[in-house]
Short mmCIF file of C-alpha atoms and ligand atoms in Angstrom, two decimals:
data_model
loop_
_atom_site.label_atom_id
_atom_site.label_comp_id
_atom_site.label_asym_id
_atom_site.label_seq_id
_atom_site.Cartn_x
_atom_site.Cartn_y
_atom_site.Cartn_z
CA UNK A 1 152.75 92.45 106.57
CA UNK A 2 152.20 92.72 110.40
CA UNK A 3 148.68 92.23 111.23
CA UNK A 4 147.25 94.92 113.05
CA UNK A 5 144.22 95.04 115.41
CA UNK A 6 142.16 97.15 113.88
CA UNK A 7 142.91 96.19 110.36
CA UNK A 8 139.39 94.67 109.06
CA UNK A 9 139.37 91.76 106.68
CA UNK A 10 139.11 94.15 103.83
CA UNK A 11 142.16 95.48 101.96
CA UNK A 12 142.66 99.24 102.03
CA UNK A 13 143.49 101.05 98.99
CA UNK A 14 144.26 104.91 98.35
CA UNK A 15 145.04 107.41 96.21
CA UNK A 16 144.53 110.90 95.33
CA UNK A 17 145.47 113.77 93.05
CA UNK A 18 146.97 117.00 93.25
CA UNK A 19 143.79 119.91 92.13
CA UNK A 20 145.36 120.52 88.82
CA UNK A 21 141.81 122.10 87.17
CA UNK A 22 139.21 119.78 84.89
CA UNK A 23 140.85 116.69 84.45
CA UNK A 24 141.48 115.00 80.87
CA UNK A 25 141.44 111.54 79.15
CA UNK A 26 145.09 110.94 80.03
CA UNK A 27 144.17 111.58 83.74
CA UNK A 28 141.37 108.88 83.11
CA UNK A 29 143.07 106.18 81.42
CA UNK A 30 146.00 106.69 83.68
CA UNK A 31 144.22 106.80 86.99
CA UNK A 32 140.45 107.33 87.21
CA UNK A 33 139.24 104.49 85.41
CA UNK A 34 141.29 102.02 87.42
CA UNK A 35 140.46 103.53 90.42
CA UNK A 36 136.74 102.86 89.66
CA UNK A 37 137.45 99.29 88.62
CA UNK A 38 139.07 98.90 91.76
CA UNK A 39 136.09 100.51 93.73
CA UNK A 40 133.60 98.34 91.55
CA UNK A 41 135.69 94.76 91.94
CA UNK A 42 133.33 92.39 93.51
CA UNK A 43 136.01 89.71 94.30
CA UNK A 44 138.18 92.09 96.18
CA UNK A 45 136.34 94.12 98.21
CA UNK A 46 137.97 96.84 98.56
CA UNK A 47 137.89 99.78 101.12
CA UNK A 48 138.48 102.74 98.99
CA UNK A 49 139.85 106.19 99.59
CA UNK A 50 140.07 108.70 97.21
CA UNK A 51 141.66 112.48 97.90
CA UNK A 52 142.22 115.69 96.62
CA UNK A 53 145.49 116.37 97.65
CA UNK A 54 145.06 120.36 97.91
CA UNK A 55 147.78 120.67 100.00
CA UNK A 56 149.94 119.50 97.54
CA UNK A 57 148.87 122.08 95.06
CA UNK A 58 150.22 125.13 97.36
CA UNK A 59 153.47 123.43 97.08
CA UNK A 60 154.14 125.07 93.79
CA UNK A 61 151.01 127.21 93.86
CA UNK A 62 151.87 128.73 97.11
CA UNK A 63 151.99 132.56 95.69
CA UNK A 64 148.88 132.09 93.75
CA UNK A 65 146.62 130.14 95.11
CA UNK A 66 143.50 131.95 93.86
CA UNK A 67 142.69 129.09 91.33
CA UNK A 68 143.02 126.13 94.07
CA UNK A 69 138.90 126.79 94.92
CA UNK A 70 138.17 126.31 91.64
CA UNK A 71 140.06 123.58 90.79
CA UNK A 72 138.79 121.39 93.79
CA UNK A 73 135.43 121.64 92.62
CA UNK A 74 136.42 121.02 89.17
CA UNK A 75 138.17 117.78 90.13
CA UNK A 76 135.92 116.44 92.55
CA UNK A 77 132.87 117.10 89.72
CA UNK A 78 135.40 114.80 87.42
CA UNK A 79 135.88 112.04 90.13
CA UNK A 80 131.84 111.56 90.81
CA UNK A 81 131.58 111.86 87.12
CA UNK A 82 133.60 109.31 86.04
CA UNK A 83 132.36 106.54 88.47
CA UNK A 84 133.48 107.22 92.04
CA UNK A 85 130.73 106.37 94.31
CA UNK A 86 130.38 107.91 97.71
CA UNK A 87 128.37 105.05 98.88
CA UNK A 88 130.90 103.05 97.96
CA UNK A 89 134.39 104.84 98.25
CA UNK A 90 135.38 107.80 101.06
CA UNK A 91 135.85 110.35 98.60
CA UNK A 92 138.01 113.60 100.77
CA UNK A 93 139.78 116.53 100.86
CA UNK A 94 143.42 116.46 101.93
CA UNK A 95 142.79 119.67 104.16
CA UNK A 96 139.69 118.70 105.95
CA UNK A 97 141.35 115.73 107.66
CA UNK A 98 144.61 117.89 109.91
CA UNK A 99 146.02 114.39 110.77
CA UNK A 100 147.53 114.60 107.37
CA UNK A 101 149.63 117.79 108.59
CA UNK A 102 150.49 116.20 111.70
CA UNK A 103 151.81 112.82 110.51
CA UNK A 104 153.68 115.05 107.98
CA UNK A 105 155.38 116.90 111.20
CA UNK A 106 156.14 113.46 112.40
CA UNK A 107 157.86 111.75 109.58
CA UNK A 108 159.84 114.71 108.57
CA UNK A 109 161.70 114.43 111.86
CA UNK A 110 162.92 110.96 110.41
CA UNK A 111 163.45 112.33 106.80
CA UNK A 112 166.89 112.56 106.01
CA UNK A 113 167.64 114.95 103.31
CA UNK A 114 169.29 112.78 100.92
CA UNK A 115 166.34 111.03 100.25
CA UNK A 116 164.48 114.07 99.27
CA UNK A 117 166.69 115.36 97.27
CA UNK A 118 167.11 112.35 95.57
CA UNK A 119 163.83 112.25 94.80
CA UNK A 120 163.89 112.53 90.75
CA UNK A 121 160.36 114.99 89.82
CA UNK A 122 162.54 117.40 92.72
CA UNK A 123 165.63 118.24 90.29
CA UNK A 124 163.44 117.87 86.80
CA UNK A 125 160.39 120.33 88.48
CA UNK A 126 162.97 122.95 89.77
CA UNK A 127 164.67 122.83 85.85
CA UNK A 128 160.68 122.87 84.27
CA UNK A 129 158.95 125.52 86.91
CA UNK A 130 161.04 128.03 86.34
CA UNK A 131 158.68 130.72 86.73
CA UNK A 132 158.56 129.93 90.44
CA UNK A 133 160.96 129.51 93.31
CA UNK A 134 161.05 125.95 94.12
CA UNK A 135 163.82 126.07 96.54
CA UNK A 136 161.58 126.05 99.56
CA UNK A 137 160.69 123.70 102.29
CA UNK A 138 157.39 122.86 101.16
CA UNK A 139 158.43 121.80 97.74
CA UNK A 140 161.10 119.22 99.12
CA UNK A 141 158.48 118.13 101.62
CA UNK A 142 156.27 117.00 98.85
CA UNK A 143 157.14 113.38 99.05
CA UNK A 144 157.28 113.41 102.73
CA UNK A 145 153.74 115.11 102.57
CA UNK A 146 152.48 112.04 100.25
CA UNK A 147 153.71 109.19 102.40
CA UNK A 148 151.81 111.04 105.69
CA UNK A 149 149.19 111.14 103.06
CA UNK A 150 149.27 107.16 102.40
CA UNK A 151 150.70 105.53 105.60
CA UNK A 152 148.00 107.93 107.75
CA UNK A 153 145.55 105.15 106.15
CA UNK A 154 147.58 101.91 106.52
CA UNK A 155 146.90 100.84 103.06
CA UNK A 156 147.85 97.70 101.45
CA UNK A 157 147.69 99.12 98.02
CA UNK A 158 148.50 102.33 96.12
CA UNK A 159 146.91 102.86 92.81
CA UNK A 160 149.37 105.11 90.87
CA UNK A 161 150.95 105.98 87.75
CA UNK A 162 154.46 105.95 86.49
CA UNK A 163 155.29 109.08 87.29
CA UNK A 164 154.50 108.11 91.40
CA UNK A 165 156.37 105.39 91.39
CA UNK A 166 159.48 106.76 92.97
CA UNK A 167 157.35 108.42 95.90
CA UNK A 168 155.16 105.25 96.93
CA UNK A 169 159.16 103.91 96.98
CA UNK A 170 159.91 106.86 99.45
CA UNK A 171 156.78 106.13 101.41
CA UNK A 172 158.02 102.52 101.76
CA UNK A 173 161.48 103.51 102.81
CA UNK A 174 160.11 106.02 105.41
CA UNK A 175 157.46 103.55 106.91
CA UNK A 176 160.41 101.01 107.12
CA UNK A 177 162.39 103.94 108.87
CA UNK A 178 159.43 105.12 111.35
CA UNK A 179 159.31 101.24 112.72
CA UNK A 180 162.53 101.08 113.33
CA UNK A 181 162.76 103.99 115.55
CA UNK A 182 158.91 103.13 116.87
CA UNK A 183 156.70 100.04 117.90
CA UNK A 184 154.06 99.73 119.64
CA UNK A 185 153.88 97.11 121.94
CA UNK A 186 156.26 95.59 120.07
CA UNK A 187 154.61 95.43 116.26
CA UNK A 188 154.48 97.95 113.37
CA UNK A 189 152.51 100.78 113.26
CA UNK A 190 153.03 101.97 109.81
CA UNK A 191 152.93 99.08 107.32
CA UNK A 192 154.24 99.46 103.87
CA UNK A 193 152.58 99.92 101.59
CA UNK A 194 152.47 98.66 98.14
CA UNK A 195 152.11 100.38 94.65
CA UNK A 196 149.23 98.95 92.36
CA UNK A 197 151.17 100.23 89.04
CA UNK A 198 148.01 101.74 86.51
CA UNK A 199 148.52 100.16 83.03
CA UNK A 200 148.24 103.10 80.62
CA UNK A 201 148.31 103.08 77.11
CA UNK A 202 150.04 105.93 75.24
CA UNK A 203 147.47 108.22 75.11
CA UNK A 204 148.41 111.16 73.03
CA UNK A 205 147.10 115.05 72.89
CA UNK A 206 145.89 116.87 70.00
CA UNK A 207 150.12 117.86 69.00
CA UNK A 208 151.12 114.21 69.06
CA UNK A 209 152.91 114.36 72.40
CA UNK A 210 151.94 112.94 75.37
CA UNK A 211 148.06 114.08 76.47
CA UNK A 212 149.25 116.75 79.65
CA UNK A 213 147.60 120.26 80.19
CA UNK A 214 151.11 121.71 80.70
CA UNK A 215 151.41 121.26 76.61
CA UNK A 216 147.71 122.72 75.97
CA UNK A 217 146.67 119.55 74.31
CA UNK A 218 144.45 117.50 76.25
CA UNK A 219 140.77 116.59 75.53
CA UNK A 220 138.78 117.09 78.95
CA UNK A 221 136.22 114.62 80.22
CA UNK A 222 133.96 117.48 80.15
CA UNK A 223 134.74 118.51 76.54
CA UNK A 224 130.68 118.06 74.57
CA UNK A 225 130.62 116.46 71.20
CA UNK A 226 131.63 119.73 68.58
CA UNK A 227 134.87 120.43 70.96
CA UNK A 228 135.87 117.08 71.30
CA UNK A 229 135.42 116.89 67.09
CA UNK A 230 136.82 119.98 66.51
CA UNK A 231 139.77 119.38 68.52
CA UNK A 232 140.17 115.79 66.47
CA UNK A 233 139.98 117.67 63.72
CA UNK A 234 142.77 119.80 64.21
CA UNK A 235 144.92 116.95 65.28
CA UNK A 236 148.65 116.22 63.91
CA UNK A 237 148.33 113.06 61.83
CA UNK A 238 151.28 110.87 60.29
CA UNK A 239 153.20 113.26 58.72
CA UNK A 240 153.72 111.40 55.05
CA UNK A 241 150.06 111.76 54.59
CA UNK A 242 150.55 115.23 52.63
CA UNK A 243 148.29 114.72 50.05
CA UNK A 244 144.55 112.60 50.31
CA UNK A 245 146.59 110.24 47.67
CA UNK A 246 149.35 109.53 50.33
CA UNK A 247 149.14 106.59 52.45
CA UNK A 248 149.71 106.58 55.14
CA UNK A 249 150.44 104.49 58.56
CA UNK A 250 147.84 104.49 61.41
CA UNK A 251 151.65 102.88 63.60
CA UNK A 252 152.48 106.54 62.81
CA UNK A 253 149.91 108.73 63.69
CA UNK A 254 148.90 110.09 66.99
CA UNK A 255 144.77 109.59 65.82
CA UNK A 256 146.01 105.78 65.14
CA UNK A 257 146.80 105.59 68.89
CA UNK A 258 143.63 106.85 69.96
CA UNK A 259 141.67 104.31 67.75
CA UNK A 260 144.10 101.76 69.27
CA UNK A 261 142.78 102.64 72.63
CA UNK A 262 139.06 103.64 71.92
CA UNK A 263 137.64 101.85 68.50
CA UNK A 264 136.36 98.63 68.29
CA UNK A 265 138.28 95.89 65.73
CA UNK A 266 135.91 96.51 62.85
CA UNK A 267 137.05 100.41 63.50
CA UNK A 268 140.44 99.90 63.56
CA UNK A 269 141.11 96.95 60.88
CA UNK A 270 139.43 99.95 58.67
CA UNK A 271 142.13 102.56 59.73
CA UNK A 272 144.81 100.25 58.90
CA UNK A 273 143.43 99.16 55.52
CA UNK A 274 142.28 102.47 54.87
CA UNK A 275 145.05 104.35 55.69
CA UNK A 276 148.29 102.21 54.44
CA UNK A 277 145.80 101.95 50.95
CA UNK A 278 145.05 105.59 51.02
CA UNK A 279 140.96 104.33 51.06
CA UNK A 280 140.40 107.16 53.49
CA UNK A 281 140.70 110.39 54.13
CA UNK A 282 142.29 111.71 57.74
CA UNK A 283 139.03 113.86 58.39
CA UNK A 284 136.67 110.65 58.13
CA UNK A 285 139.16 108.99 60.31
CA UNK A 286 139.16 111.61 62.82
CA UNK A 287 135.85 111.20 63.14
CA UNK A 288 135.33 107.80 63.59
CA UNK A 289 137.92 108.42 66.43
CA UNK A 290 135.68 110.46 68.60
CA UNK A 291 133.28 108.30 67.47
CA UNK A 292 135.08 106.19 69.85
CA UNK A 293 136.44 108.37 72.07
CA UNK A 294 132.97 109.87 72.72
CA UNK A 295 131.54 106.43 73.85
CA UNK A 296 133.52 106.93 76.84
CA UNK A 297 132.91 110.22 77.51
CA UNK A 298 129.20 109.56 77.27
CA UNK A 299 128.41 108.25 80.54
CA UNK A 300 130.65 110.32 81.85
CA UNK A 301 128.69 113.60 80.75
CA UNK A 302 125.51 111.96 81.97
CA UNK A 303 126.44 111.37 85.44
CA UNK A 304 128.07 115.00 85.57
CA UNK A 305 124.66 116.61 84.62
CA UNK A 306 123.22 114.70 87.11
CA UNK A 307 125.48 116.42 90.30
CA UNK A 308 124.84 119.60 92.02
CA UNK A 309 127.61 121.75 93.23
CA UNK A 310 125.96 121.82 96.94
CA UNK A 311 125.66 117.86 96.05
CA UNK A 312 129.50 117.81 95.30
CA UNK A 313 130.16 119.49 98.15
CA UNK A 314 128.11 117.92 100.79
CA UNK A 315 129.73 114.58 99.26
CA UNK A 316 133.47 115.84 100.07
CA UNK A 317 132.71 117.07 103.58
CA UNK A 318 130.88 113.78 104.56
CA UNK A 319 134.07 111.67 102.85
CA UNK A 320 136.16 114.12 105.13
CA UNK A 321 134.34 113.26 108.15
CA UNK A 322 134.88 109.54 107.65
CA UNK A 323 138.79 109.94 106.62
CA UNK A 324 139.83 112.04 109.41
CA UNK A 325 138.02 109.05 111.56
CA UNK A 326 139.87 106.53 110.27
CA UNK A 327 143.16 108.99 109.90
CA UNK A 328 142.24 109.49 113.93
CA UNK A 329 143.15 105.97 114.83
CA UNK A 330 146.06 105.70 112.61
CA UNK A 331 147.31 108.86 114.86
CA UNK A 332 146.40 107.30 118.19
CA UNK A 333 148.98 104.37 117.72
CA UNK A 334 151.07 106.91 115.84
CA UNK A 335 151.46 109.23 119.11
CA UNK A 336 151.63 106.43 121.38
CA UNK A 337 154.55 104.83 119.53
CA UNK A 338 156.57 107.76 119.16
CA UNK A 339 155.73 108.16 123.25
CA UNK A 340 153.81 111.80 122.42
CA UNK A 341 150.97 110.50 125.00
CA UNK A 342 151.17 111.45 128.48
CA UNK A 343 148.39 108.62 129.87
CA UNK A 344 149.09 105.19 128.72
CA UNK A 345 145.22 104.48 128.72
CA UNK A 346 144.52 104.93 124.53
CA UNK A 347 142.24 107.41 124.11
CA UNK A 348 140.43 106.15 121.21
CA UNK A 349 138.43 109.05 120.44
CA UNK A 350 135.83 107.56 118.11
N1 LIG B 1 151.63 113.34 93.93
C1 LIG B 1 150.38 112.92 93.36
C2 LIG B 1 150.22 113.57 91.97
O1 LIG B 1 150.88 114.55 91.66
C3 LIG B 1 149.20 113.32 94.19
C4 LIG B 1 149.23 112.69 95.53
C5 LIG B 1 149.42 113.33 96.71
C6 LIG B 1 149.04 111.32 95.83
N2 LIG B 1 149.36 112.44 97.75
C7 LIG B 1 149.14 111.20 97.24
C8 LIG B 1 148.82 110.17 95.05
C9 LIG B 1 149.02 109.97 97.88
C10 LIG B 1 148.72 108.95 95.69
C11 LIG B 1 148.80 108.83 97.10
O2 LIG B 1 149.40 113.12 91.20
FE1 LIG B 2 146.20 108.98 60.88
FE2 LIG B 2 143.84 108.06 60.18
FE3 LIG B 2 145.08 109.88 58.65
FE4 LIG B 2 146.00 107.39 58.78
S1 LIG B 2 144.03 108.03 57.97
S2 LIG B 2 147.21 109.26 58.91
S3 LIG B 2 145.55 106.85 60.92
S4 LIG B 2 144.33 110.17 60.73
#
C-alpha cells in the first residue's frame, strides 16, 4: 500500500449502512457488533468511521422518501445503542459531508458500464423490486456511490458482510482504475482498500428463513421482553415435533440456531438432550432462547434509554463535521490529481 503523507500511524476503517428503519439482530450479528469490537480493540487502534448512507436509500426510495427522516433517527438510535461511541468513533451522515457527491461525480467519469452492470445485487434487485423502476441512473450508480463513499476516507479496512463483498471488489477495481489515469506527484491517491469479511452465524427470523425485514420476521434490538417472547413463541420449530411426545432435532429447528448463537453450553447440551429425548417441550425451549437472546439485548436497551433525540442528533452533526474534514483532504489531492486546481499551491483548507 503506498504510504501517504497524511496517513497517521493508525489504520482507518469504515463502514456504513443504508437507513433501512430500526435495525434487527441479523443487522447486529452481521455488522454492528463487529463494528464495535473493532472500535473497542485495544491492540489495533483503530480510527473508526461509521455512516448512514442516506443517499443510498433514495436510490430505490427516490419516489417516496417520506420515511428516510425517520429511519435515520431510528438507525443512528440503534448504532449508539449497541456500542458505538462518539468519543471514540466519527459516527456521520452520508449527506452532511458533499465530498461524498463530488468524488461520486469523479469516479463515474472512469466507470465503465460493464462493471456496473455486472454488478450481481443490480440484476437480482431489478427482478425483487418490482414495485419500482430501477432502470435509472441512480440505481446503477449505487456501487460507484459506495466506493466514493469508502476511498473518500482512504481506508485500509472495510468491515462488511457477504452480501458487500462484490462492491468493496468494485471499489478496489475503480481505485486501481483512478491511479492509473491520476498521481499525484507521482504516488497513489486512492489506495485500495480491503474488505474485513463479518463472520455471521445463520441467524434465522421468526419463519425459519433468514432474519431480513423484507420477510417480516426479524426481532429488533429495540423489541422489550413480552415482544421478543411472544415473537419466540410463535416461532416455526422442527417440523417432526407434531406432538409434545415427538422428538425432535434442535440441527433442525430454526430456535436450535438461535440457542447455538445465544445460550450458554449448559443451555444448549439441554436442548439437544431434551429435544432428540422429547424431555421438553418447544414452549420451555423458546423461552430459554430469549432467555439468551435477551442477555444481549439487555445492554443494548439500557444504553438506548439513556440517549436523547437532540443527544442523537447533536452526535451525528458533530461526526459530520469531523468526516467532511477528513473527506476535505482526501478531495484536495483528489482535485489536484485529476488537474481540477487552477493554483498549484494546495489549498489545504483545514
Ligand atoms: N451498501 C451498503 C448496504 O446496503 C451500505 C453502504 C453504502 C456501505 N456505502 C457503504 C457499506 C460504504 C460499507 C461502505 O448495507
Ligand atoms: Fe426446536 Fe427446541 Fe422444539 Fe427442539 S425443543 S424442536 S430445538 S424448539
Amino acid at each position: 500500500m503506498p504510504e501517504l503523507s497524511n496517513r497517521p500511524e493508525r489504520p482507518r476503517v469504515l463502514s456504513g449502512m443504508r437507513p433501512t428503519g430500526k435495525l434487527h439482530l441479523g443487522n447486529y450479528m452481521g455488522a454492528l457488533a463487529n463494528w464495535v469490537k473493532l472500535q473497542n480493540d485495544p491492540a489495533a487502534q483503530y480510527e473508526c468511521y461509521f455512516f448512514i448512507a442516506d443517499w443510498h436509500a433514495l436510490t430505490t426510495d427516490y419516489a417516496d422518501p417520506a420515511q428516510i427522516t425517520q429511519n435515520i433517527k431510528d438507525v443512528l438510535f440503534d448504532y449508539l445503542a449497541a456500542g458505538l461511541d462518539p468519543v471514540k468513533s466519527v459516527l456521520f451522515l452520508q449527506s452532511r459531508v458533499p465530498q461524498h457527491a463530488e468524488l461520486f461525480l469523479a469516479l463515474g467519469m472512469i466507470s465503465p458500464l460493464g462493471w456496473l452492470e455486472r454488478v450481481p445485487s443490480y440484476k437480482e434487485m431489478q427482478e425483487n423490486l418490482t414495485t419500482r423502476d430501477l432502470t435509472t441512473f441512480g440505481f446503477l450508480g449505487y456501487p460507484v456511490l459506495m466506493a466514493a463513499d469508502i476511498l473518500l476516507y482512504q481506508p485500509h479496512f472495510v468491515p462488511v458482510g457477504q452480501d458487500q463483498q462484490a462492491h468493496v471488489e468494485l471499489t478496489r477495481e475503480l481505485a486501481r482504475r483512478f491511479n492509473q489515469f491520476y498521481r499525484l506527484e507521482g504516488r497513489e491517491v486512492l489506495p485500495e482498500p480491503k474488505s474485513l469479511l463479518t463472520p455471521s452465524p445463520k441467524l434465522p427470523g421468526t419463519d425459519g428463513r433468514k432474519m431480513s425485514k423484507s420477510y417480516g420476521n426479524t426481532i429488533l434490538l429495540s423489541d422489550l421482553e413480552p415482544v421478543v417472547r411472544q415473537k419466540l413463541k410463535t416461532m416455526v420449530t422442527d417440523p417432526a415435533r407434531q406432538r409434545r411426545t415427538d422428538p425432535g432435532d434442535p440441527d433442525k429447528c430454526p430456535v436450535g440456531d438461535l440457542h447455538k448463537v445465544f445460550s450458554t453450553a449448559e443451555t444448549m447440551a439441554k436442548v439437544c438432550e431434551g429435544c432428540r429425548t422429547a424431555g421438553i417441550g418447544c414452549i420451555e425451549c423458546k423461552g430459554w432462547a430469549a432467555d439468551g437472546l435477551l442477555r444481549v439485548l439487555g445492554p443494548i436497551q439500557e444504553r438506548r434509554a439513556a440517549i436523547t433525540e437532540s443527544a442523537a442528533i447533536e452526535i451525528l452533526e458533530e461526526g459530520s463535521r469531523r468526516a467532511a474534514q477528513r473527506a476535505e483532504q482526501t478531495m484536495v489531492e483528489v482535485r489536484e490529481a485529476m488537474k481540477m486546481l487552477l493554483s498549484t499551491v494546495r489549498s489545504r483548507a483545514m
